[in-house]
Backbone as ProteinMPNN parsed JSONL, in Angstrom:
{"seq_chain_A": "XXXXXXXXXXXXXXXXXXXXXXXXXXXXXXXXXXXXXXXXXXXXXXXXXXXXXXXXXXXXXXXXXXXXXXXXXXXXXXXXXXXXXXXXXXXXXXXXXXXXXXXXXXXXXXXXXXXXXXXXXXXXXXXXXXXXXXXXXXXXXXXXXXXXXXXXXXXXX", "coords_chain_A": {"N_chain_A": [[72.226, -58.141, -7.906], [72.478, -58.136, -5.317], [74.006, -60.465, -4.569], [76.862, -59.814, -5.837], [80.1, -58.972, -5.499], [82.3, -56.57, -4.902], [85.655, -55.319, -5.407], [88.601, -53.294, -4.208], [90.065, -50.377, -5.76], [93.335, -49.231, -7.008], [93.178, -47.348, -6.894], [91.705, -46.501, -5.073], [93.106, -47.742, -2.828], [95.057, -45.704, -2.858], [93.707, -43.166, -2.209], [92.472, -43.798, 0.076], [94.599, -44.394, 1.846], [96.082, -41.465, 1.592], [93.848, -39.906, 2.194], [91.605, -37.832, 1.617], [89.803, -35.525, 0.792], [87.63, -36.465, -0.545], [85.762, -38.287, -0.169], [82.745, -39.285, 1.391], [82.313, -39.289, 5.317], [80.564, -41.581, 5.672], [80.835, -42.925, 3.304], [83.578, -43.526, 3.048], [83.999, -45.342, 5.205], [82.2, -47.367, 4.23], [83.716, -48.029, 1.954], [86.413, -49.244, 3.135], [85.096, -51.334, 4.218], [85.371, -52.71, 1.809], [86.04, -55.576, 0.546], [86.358, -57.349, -1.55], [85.634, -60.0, -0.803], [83.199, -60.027, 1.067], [79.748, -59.893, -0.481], [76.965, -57.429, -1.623], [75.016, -57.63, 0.383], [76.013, -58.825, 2.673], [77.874, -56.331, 3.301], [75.493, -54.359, 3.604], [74.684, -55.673, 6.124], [76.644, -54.614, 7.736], [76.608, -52.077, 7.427], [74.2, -50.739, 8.263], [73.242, -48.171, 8.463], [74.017, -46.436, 6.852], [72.99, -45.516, 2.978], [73.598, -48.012, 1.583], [73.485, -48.889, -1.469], [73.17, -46.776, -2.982], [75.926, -45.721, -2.114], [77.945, -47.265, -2.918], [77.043, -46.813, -5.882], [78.471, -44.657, -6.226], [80.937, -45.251, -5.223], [81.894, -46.261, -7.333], [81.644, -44.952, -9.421], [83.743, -43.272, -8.973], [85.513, -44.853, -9.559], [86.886, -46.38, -7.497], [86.163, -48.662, -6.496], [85.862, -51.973, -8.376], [84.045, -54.408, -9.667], [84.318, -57.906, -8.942], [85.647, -60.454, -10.588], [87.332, -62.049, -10.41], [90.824, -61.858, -9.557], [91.733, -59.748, -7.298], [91.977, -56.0, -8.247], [94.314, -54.978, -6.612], [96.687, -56.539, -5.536], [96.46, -59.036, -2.053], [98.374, -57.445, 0.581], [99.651, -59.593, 2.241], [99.56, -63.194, 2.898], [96.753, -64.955, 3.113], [96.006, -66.285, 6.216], [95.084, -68.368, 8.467], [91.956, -68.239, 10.742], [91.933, -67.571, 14.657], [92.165, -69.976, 17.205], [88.692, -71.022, 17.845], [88.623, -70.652, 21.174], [90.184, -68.45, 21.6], [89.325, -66.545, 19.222], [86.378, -65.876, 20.508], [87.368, -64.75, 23.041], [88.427, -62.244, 21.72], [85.949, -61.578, 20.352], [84.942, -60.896, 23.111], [86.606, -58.978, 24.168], [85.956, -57.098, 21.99], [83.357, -56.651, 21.562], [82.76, -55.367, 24.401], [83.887, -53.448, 25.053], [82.877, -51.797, 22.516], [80.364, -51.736, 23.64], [80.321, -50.089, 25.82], [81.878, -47.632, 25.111], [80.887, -47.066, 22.65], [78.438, -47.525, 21.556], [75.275, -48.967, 20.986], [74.639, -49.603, 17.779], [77.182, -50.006, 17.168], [77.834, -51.775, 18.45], [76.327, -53.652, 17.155], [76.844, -53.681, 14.409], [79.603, -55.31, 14.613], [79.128, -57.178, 15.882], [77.755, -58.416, 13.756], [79.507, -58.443, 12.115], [81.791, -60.195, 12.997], [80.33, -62.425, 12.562], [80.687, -62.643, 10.334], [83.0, -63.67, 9.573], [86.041, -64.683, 7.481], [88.252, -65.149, 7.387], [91.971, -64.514, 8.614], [92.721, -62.562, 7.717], [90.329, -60.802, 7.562], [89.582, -60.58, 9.905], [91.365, -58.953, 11.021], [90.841, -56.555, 9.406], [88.327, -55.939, 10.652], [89.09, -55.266, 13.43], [90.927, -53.068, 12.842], [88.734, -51.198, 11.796], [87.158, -51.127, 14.223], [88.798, -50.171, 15.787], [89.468, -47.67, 14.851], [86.687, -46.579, 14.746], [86.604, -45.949, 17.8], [89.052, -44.591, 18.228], [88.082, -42.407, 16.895], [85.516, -41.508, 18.319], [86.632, -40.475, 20.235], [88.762, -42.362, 22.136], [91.253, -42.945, 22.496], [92.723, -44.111, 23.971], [91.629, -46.071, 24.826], [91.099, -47.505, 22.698], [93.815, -48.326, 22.462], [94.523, -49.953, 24.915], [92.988, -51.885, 24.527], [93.228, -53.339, 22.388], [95.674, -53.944, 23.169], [95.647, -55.973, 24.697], [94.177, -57.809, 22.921], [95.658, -58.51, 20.864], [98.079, -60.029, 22.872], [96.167, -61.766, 23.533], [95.425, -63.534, 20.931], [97.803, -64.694, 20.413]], "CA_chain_A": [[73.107, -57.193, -7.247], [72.671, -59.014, -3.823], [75.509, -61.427, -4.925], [77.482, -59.035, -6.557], [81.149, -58.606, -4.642], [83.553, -55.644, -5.248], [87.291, -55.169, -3.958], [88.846, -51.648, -3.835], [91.103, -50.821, -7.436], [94.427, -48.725, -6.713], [92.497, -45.636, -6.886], [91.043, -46.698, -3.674], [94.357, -47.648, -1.926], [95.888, -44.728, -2.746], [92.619, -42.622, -1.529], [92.75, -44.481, 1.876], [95.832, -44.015, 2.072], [95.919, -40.047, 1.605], [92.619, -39.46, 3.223], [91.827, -36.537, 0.603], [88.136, -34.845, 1.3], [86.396, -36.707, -1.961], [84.449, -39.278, 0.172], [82.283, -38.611, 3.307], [82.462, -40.738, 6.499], [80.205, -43.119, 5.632], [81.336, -43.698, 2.49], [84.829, -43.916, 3.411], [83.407, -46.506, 6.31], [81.827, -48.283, 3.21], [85.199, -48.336, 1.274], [86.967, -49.881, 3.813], [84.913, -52.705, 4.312], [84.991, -53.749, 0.682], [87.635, -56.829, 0.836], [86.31, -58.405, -2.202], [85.373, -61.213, -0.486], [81.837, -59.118, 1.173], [78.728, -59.22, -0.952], [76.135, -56.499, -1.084], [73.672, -58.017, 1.43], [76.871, -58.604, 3.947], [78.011, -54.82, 3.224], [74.695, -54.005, 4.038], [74.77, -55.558, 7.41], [77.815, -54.305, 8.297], [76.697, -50.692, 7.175], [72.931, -50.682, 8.25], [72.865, -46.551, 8.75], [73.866, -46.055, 5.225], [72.576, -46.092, 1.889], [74.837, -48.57, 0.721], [73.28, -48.798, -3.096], [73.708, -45.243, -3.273], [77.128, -45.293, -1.808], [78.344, -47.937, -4.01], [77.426, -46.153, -6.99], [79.201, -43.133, -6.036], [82.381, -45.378, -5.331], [81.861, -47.2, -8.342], [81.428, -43.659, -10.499], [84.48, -42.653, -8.753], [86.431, -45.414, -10.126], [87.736, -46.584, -6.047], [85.513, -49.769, -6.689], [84.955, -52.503, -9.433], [83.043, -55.849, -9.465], [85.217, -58.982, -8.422], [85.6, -61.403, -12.031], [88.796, -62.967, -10.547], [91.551, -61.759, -8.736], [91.447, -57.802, -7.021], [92.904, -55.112, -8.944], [95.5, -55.037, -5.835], [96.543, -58.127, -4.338], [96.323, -59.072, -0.346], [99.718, -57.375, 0.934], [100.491, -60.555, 3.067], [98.777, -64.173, 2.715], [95.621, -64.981, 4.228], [95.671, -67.019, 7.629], [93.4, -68.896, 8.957], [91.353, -67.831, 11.848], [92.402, -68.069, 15.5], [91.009, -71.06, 17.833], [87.657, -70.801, 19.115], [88.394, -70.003, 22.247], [91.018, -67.381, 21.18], [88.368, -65.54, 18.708], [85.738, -65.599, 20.875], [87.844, -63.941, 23.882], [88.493, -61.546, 20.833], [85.116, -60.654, 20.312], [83.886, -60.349, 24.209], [86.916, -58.029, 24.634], [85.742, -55.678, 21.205], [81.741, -55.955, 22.442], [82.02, -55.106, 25.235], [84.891, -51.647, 24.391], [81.97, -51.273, 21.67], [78.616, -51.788, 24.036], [80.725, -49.17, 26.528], [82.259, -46.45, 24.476], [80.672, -46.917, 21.024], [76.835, -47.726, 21.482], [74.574, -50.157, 20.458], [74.788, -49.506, 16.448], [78.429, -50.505, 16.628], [77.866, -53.117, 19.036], [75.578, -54.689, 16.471], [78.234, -53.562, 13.167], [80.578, -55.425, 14.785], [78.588, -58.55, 16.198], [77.542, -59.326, 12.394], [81.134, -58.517, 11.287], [82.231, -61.408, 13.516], [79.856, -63.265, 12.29], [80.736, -63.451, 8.687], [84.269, -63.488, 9.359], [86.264, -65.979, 7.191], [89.709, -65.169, 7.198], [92.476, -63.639, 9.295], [92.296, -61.122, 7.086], [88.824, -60.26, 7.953], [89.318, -60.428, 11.312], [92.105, -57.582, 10.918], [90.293, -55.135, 9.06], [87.097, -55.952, 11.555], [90.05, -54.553, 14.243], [91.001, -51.924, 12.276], [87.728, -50.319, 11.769], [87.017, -51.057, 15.408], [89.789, -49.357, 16.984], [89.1, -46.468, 14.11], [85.683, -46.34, 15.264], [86.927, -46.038, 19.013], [90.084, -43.634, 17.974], [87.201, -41.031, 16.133], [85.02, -41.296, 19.633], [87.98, -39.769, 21.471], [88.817, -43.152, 23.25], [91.996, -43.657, 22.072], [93.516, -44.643, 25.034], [90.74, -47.246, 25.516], [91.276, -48.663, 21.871], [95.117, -49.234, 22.689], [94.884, -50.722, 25.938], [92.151, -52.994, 24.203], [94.153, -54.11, 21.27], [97.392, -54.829, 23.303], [94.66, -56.616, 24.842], [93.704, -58.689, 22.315], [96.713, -59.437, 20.577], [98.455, -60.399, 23.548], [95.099, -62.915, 23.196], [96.19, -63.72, 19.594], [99.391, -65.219, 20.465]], "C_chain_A": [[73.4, -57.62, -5.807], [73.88, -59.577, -3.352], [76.617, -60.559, -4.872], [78.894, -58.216, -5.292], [82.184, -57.46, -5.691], [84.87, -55.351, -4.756], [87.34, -53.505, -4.992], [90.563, -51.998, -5.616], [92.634, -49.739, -6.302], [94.631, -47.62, -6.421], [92.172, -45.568, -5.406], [92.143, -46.714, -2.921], [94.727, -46.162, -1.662], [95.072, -43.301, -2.225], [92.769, -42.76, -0.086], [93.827, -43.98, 2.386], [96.3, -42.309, 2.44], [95.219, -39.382, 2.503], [92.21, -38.199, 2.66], [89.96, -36.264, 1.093], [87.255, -35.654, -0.076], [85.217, -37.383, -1.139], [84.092, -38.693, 1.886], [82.637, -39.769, 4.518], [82.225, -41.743, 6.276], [80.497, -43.82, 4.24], [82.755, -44.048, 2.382], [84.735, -45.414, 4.61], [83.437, -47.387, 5.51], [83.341, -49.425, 2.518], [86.376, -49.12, 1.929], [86.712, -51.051, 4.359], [84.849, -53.401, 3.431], [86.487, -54.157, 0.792], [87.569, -57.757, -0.46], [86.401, -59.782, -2.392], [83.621, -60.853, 0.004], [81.199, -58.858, 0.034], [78.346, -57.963, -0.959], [75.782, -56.299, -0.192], [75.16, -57.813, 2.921], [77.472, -56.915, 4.357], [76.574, -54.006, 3.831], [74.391, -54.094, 5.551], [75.549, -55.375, 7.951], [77.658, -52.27, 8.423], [74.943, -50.063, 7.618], [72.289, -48.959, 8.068], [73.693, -46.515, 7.314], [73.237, -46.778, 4.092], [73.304, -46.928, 1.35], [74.823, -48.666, -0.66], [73.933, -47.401, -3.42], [75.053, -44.82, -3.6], [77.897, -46.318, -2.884], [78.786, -47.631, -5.694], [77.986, -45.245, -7.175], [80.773, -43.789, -6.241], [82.715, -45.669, -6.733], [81.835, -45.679, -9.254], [82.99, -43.429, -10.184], [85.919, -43.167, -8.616], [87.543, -46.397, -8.878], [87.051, -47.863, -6.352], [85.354, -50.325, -7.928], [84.681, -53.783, -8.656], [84.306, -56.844, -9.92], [84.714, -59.853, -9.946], [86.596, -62.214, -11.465], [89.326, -62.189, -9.396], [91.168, -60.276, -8.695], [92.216, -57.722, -8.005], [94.228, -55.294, -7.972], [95.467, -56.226, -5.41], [96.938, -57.813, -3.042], [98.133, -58.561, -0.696], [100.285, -58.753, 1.767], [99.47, -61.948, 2.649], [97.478, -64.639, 3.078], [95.51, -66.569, 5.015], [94.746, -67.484, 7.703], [93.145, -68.046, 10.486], [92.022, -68.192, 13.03], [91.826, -68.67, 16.287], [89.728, -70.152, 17.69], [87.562, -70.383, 19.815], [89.052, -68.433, 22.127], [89.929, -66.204, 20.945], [87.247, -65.488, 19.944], [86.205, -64.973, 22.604], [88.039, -62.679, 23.064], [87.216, -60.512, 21.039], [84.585, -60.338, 21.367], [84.142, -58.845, 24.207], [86.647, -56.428, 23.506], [84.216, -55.702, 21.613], [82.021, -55.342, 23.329], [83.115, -53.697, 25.639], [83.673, -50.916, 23.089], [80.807, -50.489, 22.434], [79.205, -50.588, 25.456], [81.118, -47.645, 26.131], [81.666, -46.163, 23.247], [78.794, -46.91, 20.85], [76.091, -49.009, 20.705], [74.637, -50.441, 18.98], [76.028, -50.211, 16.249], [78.868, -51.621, 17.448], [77.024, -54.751, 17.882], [76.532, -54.956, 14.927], [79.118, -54.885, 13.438], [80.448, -56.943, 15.211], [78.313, -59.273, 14.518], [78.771, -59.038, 11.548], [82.078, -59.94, 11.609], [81.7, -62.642, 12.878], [80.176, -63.77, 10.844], [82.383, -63.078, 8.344], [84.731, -65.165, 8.321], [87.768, -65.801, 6.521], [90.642, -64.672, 8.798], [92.717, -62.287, 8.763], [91.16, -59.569, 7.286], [88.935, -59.876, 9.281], [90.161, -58.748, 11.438], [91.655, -56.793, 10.509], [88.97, -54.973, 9.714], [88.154, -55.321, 12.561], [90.255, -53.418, 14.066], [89.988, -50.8, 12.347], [87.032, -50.094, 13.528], [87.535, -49.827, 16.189], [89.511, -47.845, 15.811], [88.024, -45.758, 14.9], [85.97, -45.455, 16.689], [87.604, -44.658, 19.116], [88.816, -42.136, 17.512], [86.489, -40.634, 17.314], [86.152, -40.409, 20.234], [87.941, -40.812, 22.604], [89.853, -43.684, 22.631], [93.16, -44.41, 22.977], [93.386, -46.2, 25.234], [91.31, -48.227, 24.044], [93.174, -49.088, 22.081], [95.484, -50.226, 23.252], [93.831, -51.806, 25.359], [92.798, -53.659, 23.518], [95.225, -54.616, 21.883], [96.963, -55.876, 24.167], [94.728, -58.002, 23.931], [94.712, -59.469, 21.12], [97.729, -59.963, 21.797], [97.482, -62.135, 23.575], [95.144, -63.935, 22.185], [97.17, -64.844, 19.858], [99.305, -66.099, 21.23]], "O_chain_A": [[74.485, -57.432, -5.257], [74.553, -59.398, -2.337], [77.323, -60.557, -3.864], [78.717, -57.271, -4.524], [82.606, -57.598, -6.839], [85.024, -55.144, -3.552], [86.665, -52.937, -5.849], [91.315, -52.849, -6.093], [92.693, -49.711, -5.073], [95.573, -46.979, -5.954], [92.411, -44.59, -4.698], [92.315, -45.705, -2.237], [94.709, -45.571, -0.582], [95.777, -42.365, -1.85], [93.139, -41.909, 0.723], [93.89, -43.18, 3.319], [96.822, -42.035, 3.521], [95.601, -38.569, 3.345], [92.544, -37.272, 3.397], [89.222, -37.035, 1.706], [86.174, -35.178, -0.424], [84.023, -37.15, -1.326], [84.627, -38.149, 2.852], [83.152, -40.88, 4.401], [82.93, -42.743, 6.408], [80.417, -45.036, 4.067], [83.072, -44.913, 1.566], [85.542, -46.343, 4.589], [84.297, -48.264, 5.587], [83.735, -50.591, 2.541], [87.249, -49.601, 1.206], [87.552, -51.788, 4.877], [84.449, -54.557, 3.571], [87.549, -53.568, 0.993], [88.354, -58.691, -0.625], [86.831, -60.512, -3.284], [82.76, -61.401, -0.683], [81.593, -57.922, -0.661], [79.103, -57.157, -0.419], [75.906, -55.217, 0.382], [75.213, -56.956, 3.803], [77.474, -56.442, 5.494], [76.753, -53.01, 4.533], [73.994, -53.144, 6.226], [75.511, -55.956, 9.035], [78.272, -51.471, 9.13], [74.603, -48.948, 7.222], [71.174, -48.645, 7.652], [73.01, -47.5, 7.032], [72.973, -47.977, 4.003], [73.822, -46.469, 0.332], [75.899, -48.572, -1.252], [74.987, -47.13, -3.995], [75.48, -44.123, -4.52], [78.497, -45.714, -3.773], [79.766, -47.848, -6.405], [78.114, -44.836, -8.329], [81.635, -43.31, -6.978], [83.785, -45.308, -7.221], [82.585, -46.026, -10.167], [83.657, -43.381, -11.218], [86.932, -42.691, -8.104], [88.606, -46.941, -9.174], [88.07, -48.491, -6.639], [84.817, -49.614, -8.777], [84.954, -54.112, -7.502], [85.053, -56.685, -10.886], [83.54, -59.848, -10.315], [86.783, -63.254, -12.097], [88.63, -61.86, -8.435], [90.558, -59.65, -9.561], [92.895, -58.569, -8.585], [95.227, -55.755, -8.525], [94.508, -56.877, -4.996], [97.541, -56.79, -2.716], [98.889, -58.939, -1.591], [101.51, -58.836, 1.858], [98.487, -61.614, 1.988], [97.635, -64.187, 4.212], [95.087, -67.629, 4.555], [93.667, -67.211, 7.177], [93.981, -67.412, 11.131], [92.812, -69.12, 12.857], [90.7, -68.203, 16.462], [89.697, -68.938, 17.487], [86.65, -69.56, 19.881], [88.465, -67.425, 22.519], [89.599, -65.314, 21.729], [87.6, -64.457, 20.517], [85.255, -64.771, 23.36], [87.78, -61.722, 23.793], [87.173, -59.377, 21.514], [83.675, -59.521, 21.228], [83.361, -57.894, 24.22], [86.901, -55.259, 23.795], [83.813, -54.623, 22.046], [81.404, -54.281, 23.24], [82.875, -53.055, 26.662], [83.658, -49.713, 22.829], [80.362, -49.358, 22.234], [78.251, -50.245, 26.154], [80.724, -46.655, 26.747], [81.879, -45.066, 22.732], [78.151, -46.267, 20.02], [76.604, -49.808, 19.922], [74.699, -51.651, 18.761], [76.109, -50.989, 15.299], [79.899, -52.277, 17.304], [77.099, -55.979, 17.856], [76.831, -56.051, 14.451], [79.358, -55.562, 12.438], [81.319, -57.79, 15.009], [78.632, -60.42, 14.204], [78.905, -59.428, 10.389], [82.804, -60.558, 10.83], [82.354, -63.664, 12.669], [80.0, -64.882, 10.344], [82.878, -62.499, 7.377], [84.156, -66.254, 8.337], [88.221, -66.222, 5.457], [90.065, -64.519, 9.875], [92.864, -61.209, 9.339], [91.143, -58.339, 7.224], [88.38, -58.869, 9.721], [89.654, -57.699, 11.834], [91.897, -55.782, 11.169], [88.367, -53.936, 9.439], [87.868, -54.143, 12.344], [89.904, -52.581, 14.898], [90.239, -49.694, 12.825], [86.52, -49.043, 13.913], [87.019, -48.939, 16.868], [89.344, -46.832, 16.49], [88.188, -44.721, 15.544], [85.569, -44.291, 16.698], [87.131, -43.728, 19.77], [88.957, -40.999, 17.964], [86.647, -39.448, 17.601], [85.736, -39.389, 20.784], [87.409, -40.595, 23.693], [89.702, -44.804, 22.143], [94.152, -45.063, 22.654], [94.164, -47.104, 25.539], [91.807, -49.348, 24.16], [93.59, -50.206, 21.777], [96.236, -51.124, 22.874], [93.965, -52.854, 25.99], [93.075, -54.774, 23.96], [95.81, -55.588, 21.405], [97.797, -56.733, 24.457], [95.275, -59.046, 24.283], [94.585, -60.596, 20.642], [98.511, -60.651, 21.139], [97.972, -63.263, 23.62], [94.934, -65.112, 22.478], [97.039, -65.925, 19.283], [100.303, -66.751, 21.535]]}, "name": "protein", "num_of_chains": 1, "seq": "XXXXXXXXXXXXXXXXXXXXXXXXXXXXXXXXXXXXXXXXXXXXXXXXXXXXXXXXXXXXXXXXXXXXXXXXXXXXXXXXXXXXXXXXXXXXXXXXXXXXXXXXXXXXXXXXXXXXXXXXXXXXXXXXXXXXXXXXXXXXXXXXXXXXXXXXXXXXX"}
C-alpha cells in the first residue's frame, strides 16, 4: 500500500469543483493532493496531521479516488512542463517559506518544504501553489497570498 498511487476519477473533479459539504477539510486537503503521480508514503508527508489510511478509504468508498493502472480517469487539462531553473524554483520556494514560516506556522512550513521536495513536474509545482495560496486565503491573508504569487510568477517568467 506504500507504493500504491491514486489520481482523482470525475467524481472528484466535479466535487472540487462544487465544494458540496461531503468531505471535511482535511480530507478535501487530501483530495487535492492526489495527482496520480504521489504515492501513499509521499501523501503522507505532505499530510502528516491526518489519518491519511483512513482518509483514503473514505475517498476511495466515496468513489472520488481509484488506484493508478495506466492513465487517470481525467486527463491533465494542459501538458506537463518541465520545472523552472534552479535558481528560478528555488527563489520560488524562499518566497512561499518564508509567507508560510510568517502567516501559516511551522506545520505548513514543513507541508510545503517536503512538497518542494518531491516536486517533479510543472504541474506539481502548480498545485503545490494552489494549495499554498488556499492555505494562506483560509488564514485570512489573502492580500498576502496575492501580493506573493504576483510575486512569484513575475519570478516564473
Amino acid at each position: 500500500m506504500e507504493n500504491t498511487i491514486y489520481h482523482k476519477t470525475a467524481k472528484a473533479q466535479q466535487e472540487l469543483a462544487t465544494r458540496t459539504d461531503l468531505l471535511s477539510f482535511k480530507a478535501r486537503q487530501l483530495l487535492i493532493m492526489i495527482d496520480g503521480h504521489r504515492d501513499v508514503t509521499a501523501l503522507r508527508q505532505l499530510a502528516p496531521a491526518t489519518d491519511v489510511d483512513a482518509t483514503l478509504a473514505r475517498l476511495r468508498e466515496l468513489a472520488l479516488i481509484a488506484e493508478a493502472t495506466g492513465a487517470p480517469a481525467v486527463a491533465p487539462s494542459r501538458p506537463s512542463a518541465s520545472l523552472p531553473t534552479t535558481a528560478k524554483l528555488a527563489k520560488v520556494q524562499a518566497l512561499v517559506q518564508e509567507s508560510s514560516r510568517v502567516y501559516l506556522g511551522d506545520n505548513w512550513l514543513v507541508r510545503f518544504d517536503a512538497a518542494f521536495a518531491a516536486l517533479d513536474g510543472a504541474d506539481a509545482l502548480e498545485q503545490l501553489l494552489d494549495d499554498w495560496q488556499t492555505a494562506l486565503r483560509r488564514s485570512g491573508h489573502r492580500s498576502i497570498a496575492d501580493r506573493v504569487l504576483r510575486e512569484i510568477r513575475a519570478e516564473q517568467t
